Short mmCIF file of C-alpha atoms in Angstrom, two decimals:
data_model
loop_
_atom_site.label_atom_id
_atom_site.label_comp_id
_atom_site.label_asym_id
_atom_site.label_seq_id
_atom_site.Cartn_x
_atom_site.Cartn_y
_atom_site.Cartn_z
CA UNK A 1 0.27 -0.10 0.08
CA UNK A 2 2.78 2.44 1.14
CA UNK A 3 4.29 1.32 -2.61
CA UNK A 4 1.15 2.49 -4.41
CA UNK A 5 1.41 5.46 -2.47
CA UNK A 6 4.61 6.47 -3.12
CA UNK A 7 4.50 6.44 -6.64
CA UNK A 8 0.92 8.06 -6.43
CA UNK A 9 3.39 11.11 -4.89
CA UNK A 10 5.70 10.77 -7.45
CA UNK A 11 2.90 11.00 -10.44
CA UNK A 12 1.64 13.92 -9.20
CA UNK A 13 4.94 15.54 -8.14
CA UNK A 14 5.59 14.62 -12.28
CA UNK A 15 2.73 16.36 -13.31
CA UNK A 16 3.45 19.41 -10.47
CA UNK A 17 6.72 19.65 -13.00
CA UNK A 18 5.52 19.10 -16.06
CA UNK A 19 2.86 21.88 -15.53
CA UNK A 20 5.66 24.49 -13.73
CA UNK A 21 8.00 23.68 -17.19
CA UNK A 22 5.11 24.58 -19.30
CA UNK A 23 4.08 27.59 -17.04
CA UNK A 24 8.37 28.77 -16.89
CA UNK A 25 8.15 28.23 -20.98
CA UNK A 26 5.48 30.82 -21.13
CA UNK A 27 6.46 33.37 -18.65
CA UNK A 28 10.14 32.65 -17.16
CA UNK A 29 10.96 33.87 -14.02
CA UNK A 30 12.31 36.97 -13.51
CA UNK A 31 16.02 37.60 -12.93
CA UNK A 32 16.83 38.24 -9.23
CA UNK A 33 19.54 41.08 -7.99
CA UNK A 34 20.79 40.98 -4.67
CA UNK A 35 21.91 44.58 -3.63
CA UNK A 36 23.69 45.28 -0.39
CA UNK A 37 23.82 48.64 0.71
CA UNK A 38 26.63 49.88 3.29
CA UNK A 39 25.22 52.31 5.23
CA UNK A 40 26.02 54.93 7.48
CA UNK A 41 23.95 54.68 10.39
CA UNK A 42 26.71 55.10 13.12
CA UNK A 43 29.57 57.93 13.67
CA UNK A 44 30.21 61.23 12.21
CA UNK A 45 28.13 60.65 9.03
CA UNK A 46 25.25 58.83 10.74
CA UNK A 47 22.59 61.15 9.50
CA UNK A 48 23.09 59.65 5.83
CA UNK A 49 21.83 56.39 6.95
CA UNK A 50 18.16 57.54 6.45
CA UNK A 51 19.07 58.86 3.57
CA UNK A 52 20.59 56.02 1.62
CA UNK A 53 17.59 53.65 2.98
CA UNK A 54 14.78 55.93 2.09
CA UNK A 55 16.90 56.39 -1.79
CA UNK A 56 17.62 52.57 -2.37
CA UNK A 57 13.85 51.67 -1.34
CA UNK A 58 12.32 54.61 -3.76
CA UNK A 59 14.24 53.45 -6.60
CA UNK A 60 12.67 49.39 -5.55
CA UNK A 61 9.23 50.74 -6.08
CA UNK A 62 9.69 52.91 -9.50
CA UNK A 63 11.15 49.60 -10.82
CA UNK A 64 7.81 47.44 -9.70
CA UNK A 65 5.95 49.97 -10.90
CA UNK A 66 7.38 50.21 -14.07
CA UNK A 67 6.97 46.55 -14.38
CA UNK A 68 11.01 46.00 -14.59
CA UNK A 69 11.59 42.54 -15.24
CA UNK A 70 14.54 42.24 -12.62
CA UNK A 71 13.48 41.39 -8.89
CA UNK A 72 15.87 43.54 -6.50
CA UNK A 73 16.08 42.39 -3.24
CA UNK A 74 17.71 45.14 -0.82
CA UNK A 75 19.95 44.22 2.18
CA UNK A 76 20.98 47.04 4.70
CA UNK A 77 24.67 46.58 6.65
CA UNK A 78 25.95 49.53 8.32
CA UNK A 79 29.37 50.59 7.48
CA UNK A 80 30.77 51.17 10.97
CA UNK A 81 33.86 53.21 12.32
CA UNK A 82 36.32 50.61 12.90
CA UNK A 83 38.31 48.63 10.77
CA UNK A 84 36.76 45.72 12.45
CA UNK A 85 33.17 47.28 11.51
CA UNK A 86 34.39 47.21 8.15
CA UNK A 87 35.47 43.34 8.05
CA UNK A 88 32.06 42.72 9.54
CA UNK A 89 30.07 44.37 7.09
CA UNK A 90 31.64 43.20 4.06
CA UNK A 91 31.34 39.48 4.97
CA UNK A 92 27.96 39.86 6.64
CA UNK A 93 27.18 41.33 3.05
CA UNK A 94 29.72 38.18 1.11
CA UNK A 95 27.38 35.61 3.50
CA UNK A 96 23.86 37.21 1.83
CA UNK A 97 25.27 36.67 -1.25
CA UNK A 98 25.11 40.03 -2.33
CA UNK A 99 25.39 40.79 -6.63
CA UNK A 100 26.35 43.74 -6.04
CA UNK A 101 27.12 46.36 -3.48
CA UNK A 102 26.69 50.07 -2.76
CA UNK A 103 29.88 51.33 -1.55
CA UNK A 104 29.89 53.53 2.04
CA UNK A 105 30.10 57.17 1.55
CA UNK A 106 33.36 57.86 3.18
CA UNK A 107 36.77 57.21 2.05
CA UNK A 108 38.56 55.20 4.62
CA UNK A 109 35.77 53.20 5.08
CA UNK A 110 35.62 52.41 1.25
CA UNK A 111 38.99 52.13 1.10
CA UNK A 112 39.55 49.00 3.68
CA UNK A 113 36.80 47.33 2.10
CA UNK A 114 38.61 47.19 -1.24
CA UNK A 115 40.76 44.98 0.49
CA UNK A 116 38.13 42.40 0.94
CA UNK A 117 36.94 42.24 -2.61
CA UNK A 118 40.25 41.19 -4.67
CA UNK A 119 39.03 37.24 -5.53
CA UNK A 120 36.45 37.20 -8.05
CA UNK A 121 35.07 40.86 -6.88
CA UNK A 122 31.53 41.77 -6.29
CA UNK A 123 31.13 45.04 -8.78
CA UNK A 124 30.57 48.06 -5.98
CA UNK A 125 28.92 51.28 -7.39
CA UNK A 126 29.75 54.36 -4.93
CA UNK A 127 27.35 56.85 -4.73
CA UNK A 128 29.53 60.21 -2.89
CA UNK A 129 32.68 61.36 -4.09
CA UNK A 130 35.63 58.95 -2.72
CA UNK A 131 39.51 59.81 -2.77
CA UNK A 132 41.04 58.82 -6.46
CA UNK A 133 43.31 56.34 -4.78
CA UNK A 134 41.53 53.56 -2.86
CA UNK A 135 44.10 50.64 -3.37
CA UNK A 136 42.33 49.25 -6.59
CA UNK A 137 44.56 47.28 -8.57
CA UNK A 138 42.66 45.55 -11.40
CA UNK A 139 42.99 46.31 -14.79
CA UNK A 140 39.24 45.20 -15.15
CA UNK A 141 36.55 47.53 -13.54
CA UNK A 142 34.46 46.63 -10.99
CA UNK A 143 34.71 49.27 -8.68
CA UNK A 144 32.41 51.86 -10.54
CA UNK A 145 31.48 55.81 -9.22
CA UNK A 146 28.53 57.60 -9.03
CA UNK A 147 30.22 60.98 -7.66
CA UNK A 148 33.53 62.76 -9.56
CA UNK A 149 37.09 61.99 -7.80
CA UNK A 150 38.78 65.02 -5.77
CA UNK A 151 41.43 64.96 -9.24
CA UNK A 152 38.46 65.09 -11.32
CA UNK A 153 37.19 68.37 -10.25
CA UNK A 154 40.61 70.07 -10.14
CA UNK A 155 41.37 69.49 -13.43
CA UNK A 156 37.94 70.78 -14.10
CA UNK A 157 38.72 73.62 -12.58
CA UNK A 158 42.29 74.09 -14.02
CA UNK A 159 40.43 73.28 -17.42
CA UNK A 160 37.98 76.33 -16.71
CA UNK A 161 40.49 78.87 -15.55
CA UNK A 162 42.78 77.91 -18.75
CA UNK A 163 39.84 79.27 -20.53
CA UNK A 164 40.14 82.65 -19.48
CA UNK A 165 44.04 82.39 -20.24
CA UNK A 166 45.36 84.43 -17.69
CA UNK A 167 49.11 85.38 -17.97
CA UNK A 168 49.78 84.20 -13.92
CA UNK A 169 47.95 82.21 -11.51
CA UNK A 170 48.58 81.99 -7.76
CA UNK A 171 47.19 78.87 -5.94
CA UNK A 172 47.07 79.18 -2.78
CA UNK A 173 46.82 76.27 -0.17
CA UNK A 174 46.41 75.49 3.42
CA UNK A 175 48.90 72.47 4.88
CA UNK A 176 46.20 69.73 4.77
CA UNK A 177 47.48 66.59 3.02
CA UNK A 178 43.88 67.39 0.85
CA UNK A 179 44.28 70.71 0.29
CA UNK A 180 48.18 70.17 -1.04
CA UNK A 181 46.73 67.18 -3.04
CA UNK A 182 43.97 69.72 -5.04
CA UNK A 183 47.30 72.12 -5.77
CA UNK A 184 49.31 69.86 -7.31
CA UNK A 185 46.59 68.45 -9.44
CA UNK A 186 45.65 72.40 -10.40
CA UNK A 187 48.73 73.56 -11.01
CA UNK A 188 49.66 70.14 -13.47
CA UNK A 189 46.29 70.76 -15.27
CA UNK A 190 47.19 74.73 -15.45
CA UNK A 191 50.57 73.41 -16.66
CA UNK A 192 49.50 70.67 -19.12
CA UNK A 193 47.48 73.79 -20.86
CA UNK A 194 50.38 76.19 -20.72
CA UNK A 195 49.35 78.36 -18.19
CA UNK A 196 52.15 79.25 -15.48
CA UNK A 197 51.00 78.88 -11.66
CA UNK A 198 52.50 79.75 -8.61
CA UNK A 199 51.78 77.79 -5.69
CA UNK A 200 52.28 78.84 -1.96
CA UNK A 201 51.32 78.35 1.74
CA UNK A 202 48.01 80.48 3.26
CA UNK A 203 49.94 80.80 5.74
CA UNK A 204 52.77 83.11 4.01
CA UNK A 205 50.50 85.87 4.05
CA UNK A 206 53.59 89.08 4.04
CA UNK A 207 54.77 87.02 0.77
CA UNK A 208 51.43 86.31 -1.08
CA UNK A 209 51.01 90.00 -0.88
CA UNK A 210 53.73 90.79 -2.68
CA UNK A 211 52.69 89.09 -5.60
CA UNK A 212 50.05 90.37 -8.60
CA UNK A 213 48.79 87.55 -10.14
CA UNK A 214 45.80 87.80 -13.06
CA UNK A 215 43.78 84.92 -10.97
CA UNK A 216 43.77 83.35 -7.57
CA UNK A 217 43.54 79.95 -6.26
CA UNK A 218 42.05 79.39 -2.84
CA UNK A 219 42.29 76.25 -1.10
CA UNK A 220 41.09 76.31 2.44
CA UNK A 221 38.55 76.17 4.78
CA UNK A 222 38.20 78.20 8.18
CA UNK A 223 41.60 79.49 7.43
CA UNK A 224 40.30 81.51 4.56
CA UNK A 225 38.04 83.58 6.85
CA UNK A 226 42.02 85.24 8.45
CA UNK A 227 43.28 85.06 4.94
CA UNK A 228 40.69 87.43 3.54
CA UNK A 229 40.66 89.56 6.61
CA UNK A 230 44.59 90.12 6.32
CA UNK A 231 44.65 90.62 2.88
CA UNK A 232 41.20 92.41 2.21
CA UNK A 233 42.94 95.16 0.08
CA UNK A 234 45.33 92.86 -1.97
CA UNK A 235 42.30 90.21 -2.95
CA UNK A 236 40.24 93.14 -4.41
CA UNK A 237 43.20 93.86 -7.01
CA UNK A 238 43.46 90.30 -8.10
CA UNK A 239 41.38 90.83 -11.21
CA UNK A 240 39.73 86.99 -10.76
CA UNK A 241 39.35 84.77 -7.58
CA UNK A 242 38.56 81.10 -7.51
CA UNK A 243 37.06 79.04 -4.86
CA UNK A 244 36.44 75.88 -4.10
CA UNK A 245 33.30 73.99 -2.56
CA UNK A 246 34.92 73.56 0.28
CA UNK A 247 35.31 77.44 0.63
CA UNK A 248 31.46 78.42 -0.69
CA UNK A 249 29.93 80.06 2.27
CA UNK A 250 27.34 83.03 3.18
CA UNK A 251 30.34 85.73 3.59
CA UNK A 252 28.14 88.39 4.06
CA UNK A 253 28.64 89.76 7.96
CA UNK A 254 31.95 90.18 7.00
CA UNK A 255 33.61 93.82 6.59
CA UNK A 256 35.54 92.03 3.26
CA UNK A 257 32.71 90.61 1.87
CA UNK A 258 32.56 92.86 -0.81
CA UNK A 259 36.46 91.77 -1.88
CA UNK A 260 34.82 88.56 -2.95
CA UNK A 261 32.59 90.34 -5.81
CA UNK A 262 33.43 88.21 -9.01
CA UNK A 263 34.58 85.75 -7.05
CA UNK A 264 34.44 81.86 -8.92
CA UNK A 265 33.64 78.28 -8.04
CA UNK A 266 33.14 75.20 -9.45
CA UNK A 267 30.80 72.36 -7.59
CA UNK A 268 30.09 69.19 -8.91
CA UNK A 269 26.64 68.88 -10.20
CA UNK A 270 24.01 65.96 -9.74
CA UNK A 271 21.07 65.95 -11.79
CA UNK A 272 17.55 65.35 -9.67
CA UNK A 273 15.55 63.73 -11.45
CA UNK A 274 11.44 65.55 -11.84
CA UNK A 275 9.44 64.59 -8.59
CA UNK A 276 12.69 63.02 -6.70
CA UNK A 277 12.75 65.46 -4.57
CA UNK A 278 9.30 65.64 -3.27
CA UNK A 279 9.46 61.39 -3.31
CA UNK A 280 12.34 61.75 -0.83
CA UNK A 281 11.67 64.55 1.59
CA UNK A 282 7.86 62.46 1.86
CA UNK A 283 9.86 58.73 2.46
CA UNK A 284 12.16 60.73 4.94
CA UNK A 285 9.13 63.02 6.44
CA UNK A 286 11.28 66.26 6.00
CA UNK A 287 10.34 68.61 3.70
CA UNK A 288 13.78 70.77 4.97
CA UNK A 289 15.47 69.22 2.20
CA UNK A 290 13.56 71.14 -0.02
CA UNK A 291 15.53 74.38 0.23
CA UNK A 292 18.89 74.92 -0.50
CA UNK A 293 20.84 73.43 2.40
CA UNK A 294 18.90 70.23 1.43
CA UNK A 295 21.24 70.23 -1.48
CA UNK A 296 23.90 67.66 -0.07
CA UNK A 297 20.76 65.19 0.88
CA UNK A 298 18.99 65.20 -2.22
CA UNK A 299 22.38 64.75 -4.25
CA UNK A 300 23.58 61.70 -2.04
CA UNK A 301 20.37 60.21 -2.10
CA UNK A 302 19.82 61.02 -6.07
CA UNK A 303 23.20 58.92 -6.60
CA UNK A 304 22.09 55.96 -4.23
CA UNK A 305 18.83 55.50 -6.42
CA UNK A 306 20.73 55.80 -9.77
CA UNK A 307 22.74 52.86 -8.69
CA UNK A 308 20.12 50.26 -7.83
CA UNK A 309 18.27 51.15 -11.16
CA UNK A 310 21.85 51.19 -12.95
CA UNK A 311 22.37 47.86 -11.23
CA UNK A 312 19.01 46.53 -12.16
CA UNK A 313 19.26 47.00 -16.21
CA UNK A 314 22.89 45.89 -15.82
CA UNK A 315 21.48 42.50 -14.44
CA UNK A 316 19.24 42.45 -17.56
CA UNK A 317 21.87 43.03 -20.18
CA UNK A 318 24.44 40.38 -18.54
CA UNK A 319 24.95 37.28 -20.46
CA UNK A 320 24.81 35.31 -17.26
CA UNK A 321 24.19 34.97 -13.75
CA UNK A 322 27.83 35.85 -12.83
CA UNK A 323 29.77 38.57 -11.07
CA UNK A 324 32.21 38.62 -14.06
CA UNK A 325 29.27 39.22 -16.22
CA UNK A 326 27.72 42.02 -14.00
CA UNK A 327 30.57 43.80 -13.95
CA UNK A 328 31.32 44.38 -17.63
CA UNK A 329 27.51 44.77 -17.92
CA UNK A 330 27.92 47.38 -15.56
CA UNK A 331 30.83 48.98 -17.14
CA UNK A 332 29.26 49.68 -20.62
CA UNK A 333 25.81 51.71 -18.55
CA UNK A 334 24.61 53.95 -20.88
CA UNK A 335 22.55 57.28 -19.55
CA UNK A 336 21.97 59.82 -22.48
CA UNK A 337 23.36 57.19 -25.02
CA UNK A 338 27.14 58.52 -23.14
CA UNK A 339 29.07 55.96 -21.05
CA UNK A 340 28.60 56.58 -17.39
CA UNK A 341 31.99 55.01 -16.97
CA UNK A 342 35.15 55.71 -17.96
CA UNK A 343 37.80 52.80 -18.56
CA UNK A 344 38.83 52.98 -14.91
CA UNK A 345 35.25 53.17 -13.38
CA UNK A 346 35.24 56.92 -12.94
CA UNK A 347 32.33 58.85 -13.67
CA UNK A 348 32.44 60.23 -17.29
CA UNK A 349 29.26 62.21 -17.20
CA UNK A 350 30.64 65.12 -15.46
CA UNK A 351 28.90 68.35 -14.89
CA UNK A 352 29.40 71.47 -12.97
CA UNK A 353 27.66 74.30 -11.03
CA UNK A 354 29.06 77.94 -11.67
CA UNK A 355 28.37 80.02 -8.73
CA UNK A 356 29.38 83.67 -8.74
CA UNK A 357 29.92 85.80 -5.99
CA UNK A 358 28.30 89.61 -5.70
CA UNK A 359 29.07 92.59 -3.41
CA UNK A 360 27.18 91.43 -0.78
CA UNK A 361 29.18 88.22 -0.13
CA UNK A 362 26.59 85.67 -1.35
CA UNK A 363 26.55 83.48 -4.23
CA UNK A 364 24.04 82.21 -6.98
CA UNK A 365 24.70 79.55 -9.86
CA UNK A 366 25.44 81.80 -12.91
CA UNK A 367 25.87 78.77 -15.19
CA UNK A 368 26.83 75.42 -16.57
CA UNK A 369 30.51 73.82 -16.98
CA UNK A 370 30.80 71.00 -18.99
CA UNK A 371 34.50 69.86 -19.29
CA UNK A 372 35.43 68.35 -22.49
#
């Protein structure tokens, strides 16, 4: 009797299998994509975690609404703030068998995580600006950036300055490594364009005051205040002043504010999709991000959103369900018919807002600049 029953069950399973096969041939199962998102839920950047989560979920929701044939599964892991945290975070995403990972938004943690992703690497997409050298040695790209790097921004500024052909440019920087790196990149970019540039430390105010450049590039943060205070009259005599995003601020309360009239700055620009602002504000329950101070929040959110959708599109184009095929598909991603990434995985579609200072010590966007 038991033997007859087992045969009957086997027959039912066989019939069911045939039914599933026939259904499968009529409507293939949607390919799956496991996206691991390394979020900042703690530490100095702890505010960003909620933005990353909300934006990633909005992307998945929109993929469902658009009837995408890719089924995306999200996993969120706090990247932490120590080397052991980074190791645990990446190990967890590996255990979850993530097909693609969204990188941390801070360079040190991203650099450390690169060390854990060397053998048949999982493709990683970075939604924020990270330092250029993250220790990636592979000749085939697997680390993809949706934001420009510091060197790209520096070269863009040097190219922008070169278009006005100043006879002499003075680049003033602080002693910080990041500031000095910017100084070297801009000086190199100007030299490549045939422009002469001189570099000096921001603390050498007396020596700086003796120079009469046609263009001044200031690379500093807090020290800018003492620089402008000490050299107000000198700054007014410089035909063109250039600042960087870390120097962009409302200086209207300072007596030397008028000396910045006409000063220009380039800021990397993220194209925010129509409706995304309100969707993200609603998801976060925070309407304040719709104001001027919400620009950074919206940019991070948009790039996180874009990363998830880009990965889903790449999953459809990948010939096989493998890390290598997904890496290749991501490297070939297009937007508006143009490649999103260059051969090294750096962001190709660079675009900058040009800000100009008025006599009041405040600035406004005056135009858009797209490097060659």
